[in-house]
Phi, psi and omega in degrees: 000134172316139171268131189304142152260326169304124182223119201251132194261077197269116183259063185265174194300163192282035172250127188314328198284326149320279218288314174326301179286333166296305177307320159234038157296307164266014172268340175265347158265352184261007140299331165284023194044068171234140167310083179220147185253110173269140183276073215235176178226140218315323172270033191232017171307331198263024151304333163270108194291138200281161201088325206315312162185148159271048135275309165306075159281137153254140183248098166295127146228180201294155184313130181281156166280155189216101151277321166242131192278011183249010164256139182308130209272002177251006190269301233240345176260329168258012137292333177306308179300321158323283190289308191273316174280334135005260177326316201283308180319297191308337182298292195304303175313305186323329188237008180269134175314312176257106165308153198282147172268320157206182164218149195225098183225148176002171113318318185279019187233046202287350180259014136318338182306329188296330195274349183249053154262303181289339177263300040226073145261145161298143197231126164236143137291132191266078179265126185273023179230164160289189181294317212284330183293320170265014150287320179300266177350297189274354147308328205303307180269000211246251169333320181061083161299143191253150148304070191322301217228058193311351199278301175336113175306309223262025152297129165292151170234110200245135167248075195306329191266016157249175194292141204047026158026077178278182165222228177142131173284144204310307185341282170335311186290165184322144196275320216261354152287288200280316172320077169277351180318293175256141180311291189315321187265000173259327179300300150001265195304317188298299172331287183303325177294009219212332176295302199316321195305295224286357209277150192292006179161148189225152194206126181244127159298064181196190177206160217276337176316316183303324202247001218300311204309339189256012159277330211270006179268291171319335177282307182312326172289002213237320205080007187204177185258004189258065160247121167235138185244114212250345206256198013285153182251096197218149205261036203310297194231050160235048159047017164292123197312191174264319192290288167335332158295066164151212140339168156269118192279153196266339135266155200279176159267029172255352189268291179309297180318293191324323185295296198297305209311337178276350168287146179285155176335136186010089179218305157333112153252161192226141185246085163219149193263007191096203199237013178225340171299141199203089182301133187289200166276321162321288215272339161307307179286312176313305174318287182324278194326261187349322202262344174267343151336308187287335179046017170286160160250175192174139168267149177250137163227101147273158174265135178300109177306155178255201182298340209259005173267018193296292182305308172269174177308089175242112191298157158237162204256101184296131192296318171331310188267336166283334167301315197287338210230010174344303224298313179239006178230149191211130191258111191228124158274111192134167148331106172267159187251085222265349191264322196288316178262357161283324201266008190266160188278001180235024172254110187250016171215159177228093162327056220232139158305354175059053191260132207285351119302010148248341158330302164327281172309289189311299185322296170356294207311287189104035173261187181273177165208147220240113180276123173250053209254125159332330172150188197025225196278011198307305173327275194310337207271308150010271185321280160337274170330322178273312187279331212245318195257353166083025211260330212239166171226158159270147193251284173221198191199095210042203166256024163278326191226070167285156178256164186285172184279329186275347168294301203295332189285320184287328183264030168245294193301340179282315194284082172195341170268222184261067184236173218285309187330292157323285149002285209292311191310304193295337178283320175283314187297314177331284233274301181323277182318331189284281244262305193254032159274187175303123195078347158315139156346318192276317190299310185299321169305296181282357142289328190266319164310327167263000152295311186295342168294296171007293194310284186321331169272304191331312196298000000 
């Protein structure tokens, strides 16, 4: 076999929830004989599994730094990343045997646009949200919609020129929108979302049955076809355990299985907010109650605060409610093996922050999923699951609208029958599973991205 020459430069944001569908977005490309070096930091090295193939390479770069703790923290690792990690690429490309051919990096990382100008490669964007949350973004940034009435959370804000002319009370938009206090960092961030418009091709974790209307919007917004929508890029069948993706988990899956194998058939909910989410006390408690009120069984998986959450509201799960509820409930502090327990046969609802990997992961399933969503695009991706695809019901909506415990109890116990949702989940997991077999949509799509890398060292 021919040594691949095409060499792809994957730059994703420094978050398990980033990174993770990028790595395997390039665990699906270096099957195709594609090069790629991913761009990772220390502590996020062991996301990649070592070894893996040498088509699979890494490039360390350094850890970002907060030197100042009163700037928004995602706004300061990708000015760190910007100013430090610059440099150190361009060197690299420069002296590496195989130049690089293109680079594919974050969305929040939009001044790569610059660095692959300085490499003089063409730059795709990686959005690890759907089409529909960045049609929102790039109006959002693009139009600058105004707030007639900023002191109002709940003045609407309407994006009349997408497909279903969605809206949203101001609350619901991007923090990193409505935070105007320093100038300099909203202007940044526009500056980084406004690179994305210019980038030579966007390659989405999503698949075009789920979405059309808004891949054919982003193409109209791009001005061109080089949208390819490849995913769920998920480790279904290429025979990577589930437990090995992501973290180390704090319980193993032979512990979960055993647990679930005693349940009867979709009689399980599973409750989780992601790797970023940190529940208050309030909704902590509402969540408790609810779930022993409900007498259903279920796994919880919350995250453990570290040192730097001491000052906030963070609820904790009272020892108490794990004693009353042994019986049916099984409680994970810590990292969950989030594939394992959706994909088990007696699990039939998903509790979700709707953050788009586990969006993603719930479709696979075919379970219902219960909308919780927290912030960034999490609303819109809500929205999407409930209104557009009939798939999901709400549950809440942050912590402006926690629901009372006895709402929250009727829509946990409801999602466990045989309701129109259900239909709709199973109709979807089809459609999911469909895109990425052989001859699927997502496999044609990510056939068709690599012929134009292919093209790109020819030319």
């Amino acid at each position: 076999m021919s040594i691949p020459q095409t060499h792809l430069i994957a730059y994703p944001f420094p978050t398990s929830g980033h990174i993770i569908p990028l790595i395997d977005l390039t665990k699906n490309l270096i099957t195709r004989n594609i090069n790629v070096t991913v761009l990772l930091t220390p502590s996020n090295q062991h996301l990649l599994p070592p070894n893996y193939s040498p088509l699979l390479q890494t490039l360390v770069l350094p850890s970002p730094q907060f030197p100042n703790p009163n700037q928004n923290r995602l706004i300061a690792t990708i000015t760190f990343m910007h100013q430090h990690h610059y440099p150190i690429i361009l060197q690299w490309a420069r002296v590496h045997h195989l130049p690089p051919s293109a680079i594919i990096s974050d969305f929040f990382l939009g001044w790569t646009h610059l660095l692959a100008r300085d490499l003089d490669v063409p730059r795709l964007v990686f959005s690890p949200s759907g089409a529909f949350a960045l049609s929102i973004s790039f109006s959002l940034w693009r139009d600058l919609p105004q707030n007639d009435n900023p002191d109002d959370p709940n003045s609407v804000v309407s994006f009349p020129n997408l497909p279903n002319s969605p809206f949203y009370p101001w609350w619901q938009i991007s923090h990193l929108f409505r935070d105007k206090k320093v100038e300099q960092d909203w202007e940044m961030m526009r500056t980084m979302f406004l690179f994305n418009l210019d980038a030579w091709g966007v390659v989405f974790n999503s698949f075009i049955d789920l979405e059309p209307a808004y891949f054919d919007h982003i193409k109209k917004e791009l001005g061109h076809e080089r949208v390819w929508a490849v995913g769920p890029v998920l480790p279904l069948d290429s025979g990577t355990e589930p437990e090995e993706r992501g973290e180390a988990s704090t319980v193993s899956c032979l512990e979960l299985t055993t647990w679930l194998d005693k349940r009867e058939d979709r009689s399980v909910v599973y409750v989780c907010f992601g790797s970023r989410t940190f529940l208050t006390t309030a909704e902590m408690d509402v969540l408790t109650s609810a779930l022993e009120l409900s007498g259903v069984h279920f796994i919880l998986s919350v995250r453990v605060p570290d040192e730097r959450r001491v000052e906030e509201d963070c609820g904790k799960i009272s020892s108490g409610f794990i004693e009353r509820v042994r019986e049916r409930g099984f409680v994970i502090q810590g990292w969950a093996s989030q594939l394992v327990i959706l994909g088990h046969r007696a699990v039939g609802a998903f509790l979700t922050h709707c953050g788009w990997n586990s969006v993603l992961e719930g479709l696979v399933s075919g379970v219902v999923m219960l909308t919780w969503p927290m912030g960034a695009d999490q609303y819109t991706n809500a929205k999407l699951l409930v209104d557009q695809l009939g798939v999901a019901v709400q549950a809440a909506e942050g912590d402006e609208k926690i629901p009372e415990i006895n709402d929250l109890v009727k829509v946990i116990k409801g999602s466990l029958g045989r309701t129109k949702e259900r239909v709709r989940a199973e109709e979807l997991r089809d459609a999911a599973l469909g895109a990425i077999k052989e001859n699927g949509s997502s496999q044609k799509q990510l056939d068709a991205l690599v012929k134009e890398l292919n093209e790109l060292k020819n030319d």
